[in-house]
Coordinates of C-alpha atoms and ligand atoms in Angstrom, one line a residue:
M1 CA -144.4 252.1 -11.7
N2 CA -146.7 250.6 -14.3
S3 CA -146.1 250.5 -18.0
I4 CA -147.9 253.7 -18.7
Q5 CA -145.9 255.5 -16.1
K6 CA -142.7 254.2 -17.6
K7 CA -143.7 255.8 -20.9
D8 CA -144.2 259.1 -19.1
K9 CA -140.6 258.8 -18.0
K10 CA -139.5 257.9 -21.5
Y11 CA -141.4 260.6 -23.5
I12 CA -142.3 263.6 -21.3
W13 CA -140.5 266.6 -20.0
H14 CA -142.5 268.1 -17.1
P15 CA -142.6 271.8 -16.2
Y16 CA -140.5 273.1 -13.3
T17 CA -139.0 269.7 -12.8
Q18 CA -135.4 268.5 -12.2
H19 CA -135.9 265.0 -13.8
K20 CA -132.6 263.8 -12.4
F21 CA -133.8 263.6 -8.8
E22 CA -137.4 264.6 -8.4
S23 CA -139.9 261.8 -7.6
N24 CA -142.1 260.4 -10.3
P25 CA -145.3 262.4 -11.1
I26 CA -148.5 261.2 -9.5
Y27 CA -150.6 259.5 -12.1
I28 CA -154.1 260.9 -11.9
K29 CA -157.1 259.1 -13.2
N30 CA -160.0 261.4 -12.5
A31 CA -161.1 264.5 -10.4
K32 CA -164.3 265.5 -8.8
K33 CA -165.1 268.7 -6.7
A34 CA -162.1 269.5 -4.6
S35 CA -160.4 266.1 -5.0
L36 CA -158.0 264.3 -7.4
Y37 CA -157.9 260.5 -7.6
D38 CA -155.1 258.3 -8.7
Y39 CA -155.3 254.9 -10.3
D40 CA -155.4 253.1 -6.9
G41 CA -158.4 255.2 -5.9
R42 CA -156.3 257.3 -3.5
E43 CA -157.8 260.7 -2.9
I44 CA -155.7 263.9 -2.9
L45 CA -157.4 267.1 -1.8
D46 CA -156.5 269.8 -4.4
L47 CA -155.8 272.7 -2.0
I48 CA -154.1 274.8 -4.5
S49 CA -156.8 274.4 -7.2
S50 CA -154.4 272.8 -9.6
W51 CA -152.2 275.8 -10.0
W52 CA -154.9 278.3 -9.0
T53 CA -157.2 277.4 -11.9
T54 CA -160.1 275.3 -10.5
T55 CA -162.9 277.6 -9.2
H56 CA -166.2 275.7 -8.8
G57 CA -164.5 272.3 -8.4
H58 CA -163.3 269.7 -10.8
S59 CA -165.7 268.2 -13.3
H60 CA -168.7 270.4 -12.5
P61 CA -171.9 268.9 -14.1
T62 CA -173.1 272.3 -15.4
I63 CA -169.8 273.2 -17.1
N64 CA -169.5 269.6 -18.5
K65 CA -172.9 270.0 -20.1
A66 CA -172.0 273.4 -21.6
L67 CA -168.8 272.0 -23.0
S68 CA -170.4 269.0 -24.6
K69 CA -173.2 271.1 -26.1
Q70 CA -170.6 273.5 -27.6
V71 CA -168.4 270.7 -29.0
R72 CA -171.4 269.4 -31.0
E73 CA -172.0 272.9 -32.4
L74 CA -168.7 274.5 -33.1
D75 CA -165.3 273.2 -32.1
H76 CA -163.1 276.1 -33.5
V77 CA -163.0 278.8 -36.0
M78 CA -160.2 281.3 -36.7
F79 CA -160.9 284.7 -35.0
A80 CA -159.6 287.2 -37.6
G81 CA -162.4 287.8 -40.0
F82 CA -164.7 285.4 -38.1
T83 CA -166.6 285.5 -34.8
H84 CA -169.0 283.3 -32.8
S85 CA -171.7 283.6 -30.2
K86 CA -169.8 282.3 -27.2
A87 CA -167.0 284.8 -27.5
I88 CA -169.6 287.6 -27.8
E89 CA -171.7 286.4 -24.9
L90 CA -168.6 285.9 -22.7
S91 CA -167.2 289.4 -23.5
E92 CA -170.5 291.1 -22.8
S93 CA -170.8 289.3 -19.4
I94 CA -167.3 290.1 -18.4
V95 CA -167.4 293.7 -19.4
K96 CA -170.7 294.1 -17.4
I97 CA -169.0 293.1 -14.1
L98 CA -165.7 294.9 -14.6
P99 CA -165.0 298.6 -13.8
K100 CA -166.6 301.0 -16.3
K101 CA -163.4 301.9 -18.0
L102 CA -162.7 298.4 -19.2
K103 CA -164.7 297.9 -22.4
K104 CA -162.7 295.9 -25.1
V105 CA -161.7 292.2 -24.8
F106 CA -158.7 290.8 -26.5
F107 CA -158.4 287.0 -26.3
S108 CA -155.2 284.9 -26.0
D109 CA -154.1 281.6 -24.6
N110 CA -152.7 281.9 -21.1
G111 CA -151.6 284.3 -18.4
S112 CA -148.2 285.0 -20.0
T113 CA -149.8 285.8 -23.4
A114 CA -152.3 288.1 -21.7
V115 CA -149.4 290.0 -20.2
E116 CA -147.4 290.1 -23.5
V117 CA -150.5 291.6 -25.1
A118 CA -150.9 294.2 -22.4
I119 CA -147.2 295.2 -22.7
K120 CA -147.4 295.4 -26.5
L121 CA -150.7 297.4 -26.3
C122 CA -149.1 299.9 -23.9
F123 CA -146.0 300.2 -26.0
Q124 CA -147.8 300.7 -29.3
F125 CA -150.4 303.0 -27.7
W126 CA -147.6 305.6 -27.2
V127 CA -146.1 304.9 -30.7
N128 CA -149.5 305.5 -32.2
K129 CA -149.8 308.7 -30.3
G130 CA -146.4 309.9 -31.6
M131 CA -144.7 309.6 -28.2
K132 CA -142.5 306.6 -28.8
E133 CA -140.0 307.7 -26.1
R134 CA -142.6 306.5 -23.6
K135 CA -141.3 302.9 -23.8
H136 CA -140.2 301.9 -20.3
F137 CA -142.0 299.8 -17.8
I138 CA -142.2 299.8 -14.0
A139 CA -142.9 296.6 -12.0
F140 CA -142.7 295.5 -8.4
D141 CA -140.2 293.5 -6.5
G142 CA -141.4 290.0 -6.0
A143 CA -143.8 290.2 -9.0
Y144 CA -144.4 287.3 -11.3
H145 CA -146.1 287.8 -14.6
G146 CA -145.4 284.6 -16.5
D147 CA -142.6 282.6 -18.2
T148 CA -142.4 284.2 -21.7
L149 CA -139.7 286.8 -22.4
G150 CA -141.8 290.0 -22.0
A151 CA -143.5 288.6 -19.0
M152 CA -140.2 287.5 -17.5
S153 CA -138.8 291.0 -18.1
V154 CA -141.5 292.7 -16.1
G155 CA -141.4 289.7 -13.6
K156 CA -137.7 290.1 -13.0
G157 CA -138.4 291.2 -9.4
C158 CA -139.4 287.6 -8.4
G159 CA -135.8 286.5 -8.9
F160 CA -136.6 283.3 -10.9
F161 CA -135.1 284.5 -14.1
K162 CA -131.6 285.6 -13.4
L163 CA -130.3 283.0 -15.8
F164 CA -132.0 284.8 -18.7
K165 CA -131.2 288.4 -17.7
D166 CA -129.2 289.0 -20.9
I167 CA -132.2 288.5 -23.1
L168 CA -134.7 290.4 -21.1
F169 CA -135.6 294.1 -21.5
S170 CA -134.8 296.6 -18.8
V171 CA -137.5 297.4 -16.2
E172 CA -137.5 299.7 -13.2
T173 CA -138.6 297.8 -10.1
I174 CA -140.1 299.4 -6.9
P175 CA -140.5 297.7 -3.5
F176 CA -143.6 295.8 -2.7
P177 CA -145.0 296.7 0.8
E178 CA -145.8 293.2 1.9
T179 CA -148.1 292.9 4.9
W180 CA -149.7 290.3 7.2
H181 CA -151.8 290.0 10.3
G182 CA -150.2 292.0 13.1
D183 CA -147.7 293.8 10.9
N184 CA -147.1 297.2 12.5
E185 CA -144.7 298.7 10.1
I186 CA -146.9 298.7 7.1
E187 CA -147.3 302.5 6.8
K188 CA -143.5 302.9 6.7
K189 CA -143.1 300.3 4.0
E190 CA -145.9 301.8 1.9
L191 CA -144.5 305.3 2.2
Q192 CA -141.0 304.0 1.1
S193 CA -142.5 302.3 -1.9
I194 CA -144.4 305.4 -3.0
N195 CA -141.3 307.5 -2.6
V196 CA -139.3 305.1 -4.8
F197 CA -142.2 305.2 -7.4
K198 CA -142.1 309.0 -7.4
K199 CA -138.3 309.1 -7.8
V200 CA -138.4 306.6 -10.7
I201 CA -141.0 308.8 -12.4
L202 CA -138.9 311.9 -11.9
K203 CA -135.8 310.2 -13.2
N204 CA -137.6 309.0 -16.3
R205 CA -139.8 311.9 -17.0
N206 CA -142.2 311.2 -20.0
K207 CA -140.3 308.0 -20.8
I208 CA -142.6 305.5 -18.9
A209 CA -145.2 303.6 -20.9
G210 CA -146.8 301.7 -18.1
I211 CA -146.7 300.1 -14.7
I212 CA -147.7 296.5 -14.1
I213 CA -149.2 295.3 -10.8
E214 CA -150.5 292.1 -9.3
P215 CA -153.2 293.9 -7.3
L216 CA -153.6 292.9 -3.6
I217 CA -151.7 289.6 -3.8
Q218 CA -148.4 288.7 -5.4
G219 CA -148.8 285.0 -6.3
A220 CA -145.7 283.1 -7.3
G221 CA -143.6 285.6 -5.5
G222 CA -144.8 284.1 -2.3
I223 CA -148.5 284.9 -1.8
R224 CA -147.6 288.3 -0.5
F225 CA -150.4 290.7 0.4
C226 CA -150.6 294.5 0.2
R227 CA -153.4 296.9 1.2
P228 CA -156.0 298.1 -1.2
N229 CA -155.4 301.7 -0.4
F230 CA -151.7 301.3 -1.4
I231 CA -152.7 300.1 -4.8
K232 CA -155.1 303.0 -5.1
Q233 CA -152.4 305.5 -4.4
I234 CA -150.1 303.9 -6.9
V235 CA -152.9 304.1 -9.6
N236 CA -153.6 307.7 -8.7
I237 CA -149.9 308.7 -9.1
A238 CA -149.7 306.8 -12.3
N239 CA -152.8 308.5 -13.7
E240 CA -151.4 311.9 -12.8
N241 CA -148.3 311.1 -14.7
K242 CA -150.0 309.6 -17.7
I243 CA -148.5 306.2 -17.0
L244 CA -150.8 303.3 -18.2
V245 CA -151.8 300.9 -15.4
I246 CA -151.8 297.2 -16.1
F247 CA -153.5 295.0 -13.5
D248 CA -152.3 291.4 -13.7
E249 CA -155.2 289.5 -12.1
V250 CA -154.3 286.2 -13.7
A251 CA -154.0 284.7 -10.2
V252 CA -156.4 286.7 -8.1
G253 CA -159.3 287.2 -10.6
F254 CA -162.6 285.3 -10.3
G255 CA -163.1 285.4 -6.5
R256 CA -159.8 284.5 -4.9
T257 CA -159.6 287.8 -2.9
G258 CA -163.2 287.6 -1.8
Q259 CA -164.6 289.8 -4.5
M260 CA -165.0 288.9 -8.2
F261 CA -161.9 290.9 -9.1
A262 CA -159.2 292.7 -7.0
C263 CA -160.0 295.9 -8.8
N264 CA -163.6 295.7 -7.5
K265 CA -162.2 295.3 -4.0
I266 CA -159.7 298.2 -4.4
K267 CA -162.4 300.3 -6.1
C268 CA -160.1 301.5 -8.8
E269 CA -159.8 301.3 -12.6
P270 CA -156.7 300.1 -14.4
D271 CA -156.2 300.8 -18.1
L272 CA -155.6 297.2 -18.9
L273 CA -156.6 294.0 -17.0
C274 CA -155.1 290.5 -17.6
L275 CA -157.2 287.5 -16.7
S276 CA -156.6 283.8 -17.2
K277 CA -156.3 281.0 -14.6
G278 CA -159.8 281.0 -13.1
L279 CA -161.4 282.3 -16.4
T280 CA -162.2 278.8 -17.6
A281 CA -162.9 277.4 -14.1
G282 CA -159.7 275.3 -14.5
Y283 CA -160.9 273.5 -17.6
M284 CA -158.8 274.7 -20.5
P285 CA -156.2 277.4 -21.4
M286 CA -157.5 280.8 -22.4
A287 CA -156.8 284.4 -21.3
I288 CA -158.1 287.8 -22.0
T289 CA -156.6 291.3 -21.8
V290 CA -159.4 293.8 -21.3
T291 CA -158.8 297.5 -22.0
S292 CA -160.5 300.9 -22.3
N293 CA -162.1 302.4 -25.4
E294 CA -159.5 305.2 -25.2
L295 CA -156.8 302.6 -25.8
F296 CA -158.8 300.8 -28.5
N297 CA -159.5 304.0 -30.3
C298 CA -155.9 304.9 -30.5
F299 CA -155.4 301.9 -32.8
L300 CA -158.0 303.1 -35.3
S301 CA -156.6 304.6 -38.4
N302 CA -156.7 304.5 -42.2
S303 CA -153.3 302.9 -42.0
V304 CA -152.9 299.2 -41.0
D305 CA -149.7 300.1 -39.3
K306 CA -151.6 301.4 -36.3
A307 CA -153.6 298.2 -35.8
L308 CA -152.5 295.7 -33.2
L309 CA -150.9 293.1 -35.4
H310 CA -150.9 290.4 -32.8
G311 CA -152.9 287.1 -32.5
H312 CA -152.6 283.5 -31.5
T313 CA -153.8 280.6 -33.5
F314 CA -156.5 279.5 -31.0
T315 CA -157.7 283.0 -30.2
A316 CA -161.1 282.8 -28.5
N317 CA -161.5 279.1 -28.9
P318 CA -165.3 278.4 -28.8
L319 CA -165.0 275.5 -26.4
A320 CA -163.0 277.6 -23.9
C321 CA -165.4 280.5 -24.3
A322 CA -168.4 278.2 -23.7
V323 CA -166.8 276.9 -20.5
A324 CA -165.9 280.4 -19.3
K325 CA -169.4 281.7 -19.9
S326 CA -170.9 278.7 -18.0
S327 CA -168.5 279.4 -15.2
L328 CA -169.5 283.0 -15.0
D329 CA -173.1 282.0 -14.8
L330 CA -172.3 279.6 -12.0
F331 CA -170.9 282.5 -9.9
E332 CA -174.4 283.9 -10.0
S333 CA -176.5 280.7 -9.7
E334 CA -174.4 279.1 -7.0
K335 CA -173.8 282.3 -5.1
T336 CA -170.1 281.5 -5.2
L337 CA -169.0 284.7 -3.5
K338 CA -171.0 283.6 -0.4
K339 CA -169.1 280.3 -0.4
I340 CA -165.9 282.2 -0.6
E341 CA -167.0 284.3 2.4
S342 CA -167.5 281.2 4.5
I343 CA -164.1 279.9 3.4
E344 CA -162.6 283.2 4.6
K345 CA -164.4 282.8 8.0
N346 CA -162.9 279.3 8.4
H347 CA -159.4 280.6 7.5
L348 CA -159.8 283.5 10.0
N349 CA -160.7 281.1 12.8
F350 CA -157.7 279.1 12.0
L351 CA -155.6 282.2 11.9
K352 CA -156.7 283.1 15.4
E353 CA -155.7 279.6 16.6
I354 CA -152.2 279.8 15.3
L355 CA -151.3 283.5 16.0
K356 CA -149.0 282.5 18.9
H357 CA -147.5 279.5 17.2
P358 CA -143.7 279.8 17.4
K359 CA -143.0 278.4 14.0
I360 CA -145.7 280.3 12.1
M361 CA -144.7 283.7 10.7
K362 CA -146.6 286.4 8.8
P363 CA -150.0 284.7 9.0
R364 CA -152.5 286.2 6.5
V365 CA -156.0 285.6 5.1
M366 CA -157.7 287.3 2.2
G367 CA -160.9 285.8 0.6
S368 CA -160.3 282.1 -0.2
I369 CA -156.5 282.4 0.4
F370 CA -154.7 281.6 3.6
G371 CA -150.9 281.7 4.0
F372 CA -148.0 282.0 6.4
N373 CA -144.2 281.7 6.3
I374 CA -142.0 279.2 7.9
N375 CA -138.9 281.5 7.8
K376 CA -138.4 285.2 8.3
T377 CA -137.1 285.7 4.8
Q378 CA -138.4 284.4 1.5
S379 CA -136.1 281.5 0.4
I380 CA -135.5 280.1 -3.0
Y381 CA -138.2 278.4 -4.9
K382 CA -137.4 274.8 -4.3
N383 CA -135.8 274.7 -0.9
K384 CA -135.4 271.6 1.3
K385 CA -138.0 272.4 3.9
G386 CA -140.6 273.3 1.2
E387 CA -139.9 270.1 -0.7
F388 CA -140.1 268.1 2.6
L389 CA -143.5 269.7 3.3
K390 CA -144.8 269.2 -0.2
N391 CA -144.0 265.4 0.0
F392 CA -145.4 265.2 3.6
F393 CA -148.7 266.7 2.5
L394 CA -148.9 264.5 -0.6
D395 CA -148.3 261.4 1.4
A396 CA -151.1 262.5 3.7
G397 CA -153.4 263.0 0.7
F398 CA -153.2 266.8 0.3
N399 CA -151.9 268.9 -2.6
I400 CA -150.3 271.8 -0.8
R401 CA -147.1 273.1 -2.5
P402 CA -145.2 275.6 -0.5
I403 CA -143.6 278.5 -2.5
G404 CA -140.2 279.1 -1.0
S405 CA -140.9 279.7 2.7
T406 CA -144.6 280.2 2.1
V407 CA -147.2 277.6 2.9
Y408 CA -150.6 278.5 1.6
L409 CA -154.1 277.2 0.7
M410 CA -156.1 278.4 -2.3
P411 CA -158.9 275.8 -2.5
P412 CA -161.6 275.4 -5.1
Y413 CA -164.8 277.2 -3.8
C414 CA -166.7 273.9 -3.4
I415 CA -164.5 272.9 -0.6
T416 CA -166.3 271.8 2.6
K417 CA -165.8 273.0 6.2
K418 CA -164.7 269.5 7.1
E419 CA -162.2 269.3 4.3
L420 CA -160.7 272.7 5.4
E421 CA -160.5 271.5 9.0
K422 CA -158.6 268.4 7.8
S423 CA -156.2 270.7 5.9
Y424 CA -155.6 272.9 8.9
S425 CA -154.8 270.0 11.1
V426 CA -152.4 268.4 8.5
I427 CA -150.6 271.8 8.3
L428 CA -150.2 271.8 12.1
S429 CA -148.8 268.3 12.2
A430 CA -146.4 269.1 9.4
I431 CA -145.1 272.2 11.1
D432 CA -144.7 270.3 14.4
I433 CA -142.2 267.9 12.9
L434 CA -140.4 270.5 10.8
Ligands
PLP1 C1 -149.7 282.2 -13.5 C2 -149.5 283.6 -13.7 C3 -149.1 284.2 -14.9 C4 -148.8 283.3 -16.1 O1 -149.8 282.5 -16.5 P1 -149.5 281.2 -17.4 O2 -150.9 280.8 -17.8 O3 -148.8 280.3 -16.5 O4 -148.8 281.7 -18.6 C5 -149.1 285.5 -15.0 N1 -149.4 286.4 -14.0 C6 -149.7 285.9 -12.8 C7 -150.0 286.8 -11.7 C8 -149.8 284.5 -12.6 O5 -150.1 284.0 -11.4

């Protein structure tokens, strides 16, 4: 440990870390494309895109240029009573590629705040309409929506927040019909989930404000997949019962599932959409909650009470907006969705190879994401096997962090075939000694 690293130990409290026994953090000097480099020049392949944020790769020259141009022009300006070109350009570009219903962009700072905004919007929508008894939320088992109190409340189903249950609001949870390659009970699971959803609606007639969904893939709950048509059915039932639908695409937005957004892939329209992680290509914190004109219009009134009195200090930071706009343009100019298609092909080839592997369960591939389980049931977040695997991968130069029993890859889209092949083979060697 050098003197700087000693200061890390002295001054810093890291996230999700038991400082009593966890090993010292790796001291990163720089990053390029799909790789991180430490001070000894050791390369670590960033196979989970630094917590699912990096899209085009680290330190992309085009984004770097956009950022440095912006910093010379406008660093920041408050966003109530002021506006700026980058927020406007970004909002226009995003709205153009989203489902038609989604028209208004509300900026905040991270995935959790995007979810808080969505929850407050839904709640106040019904208050503004004079139906304030519609105040309950429905969420899924295994769902994760962030670490702030409202987000933890709707994310109760993931089981991480039991400690805090006394300060969370109550939420109805319904089962998530998890599926994988070769799953032959999926119809049954979907039907059961739909039935529970209908029962919850009956029990709480006209009392439900909204339902929040991680469409197609639950992230932190264990990279769990469901089928597009299931989500479509849930949305239809919600629409029929005037329940607002929130899609939390904080993890899956910006290409992870193979299409720009999961809602494009499902071909359905939520009332609210939360985006963050990939929004700024992994460069800086920012989030948006996008919603319909119908919702927006319900906040218009001659009284200020009906307005959404919510905002964060750094709302729509121009640097972050410039980066996000540049990233969106790159999806076009670099034909990023094609790159994701070839990542998916590589994943599928590997999936075929491992189908009969005795230690690999629930193998699954969607877009740029590959995952499987090492146990039949999902185990707690930081279990022994998972920690062993994480350290094994790091020692071999790969940033792959299992979630409970799930081992997965979610690489930056610039990853090469060769790098993917190296990753598959390190996974196989790790599993062999498990
Ligand atoms: C990461 C994540 C969040 C929370 O985002 P933060 O930026 O960590 O606050 C919310 N929802 C989903 C689906 C996520 O994956």
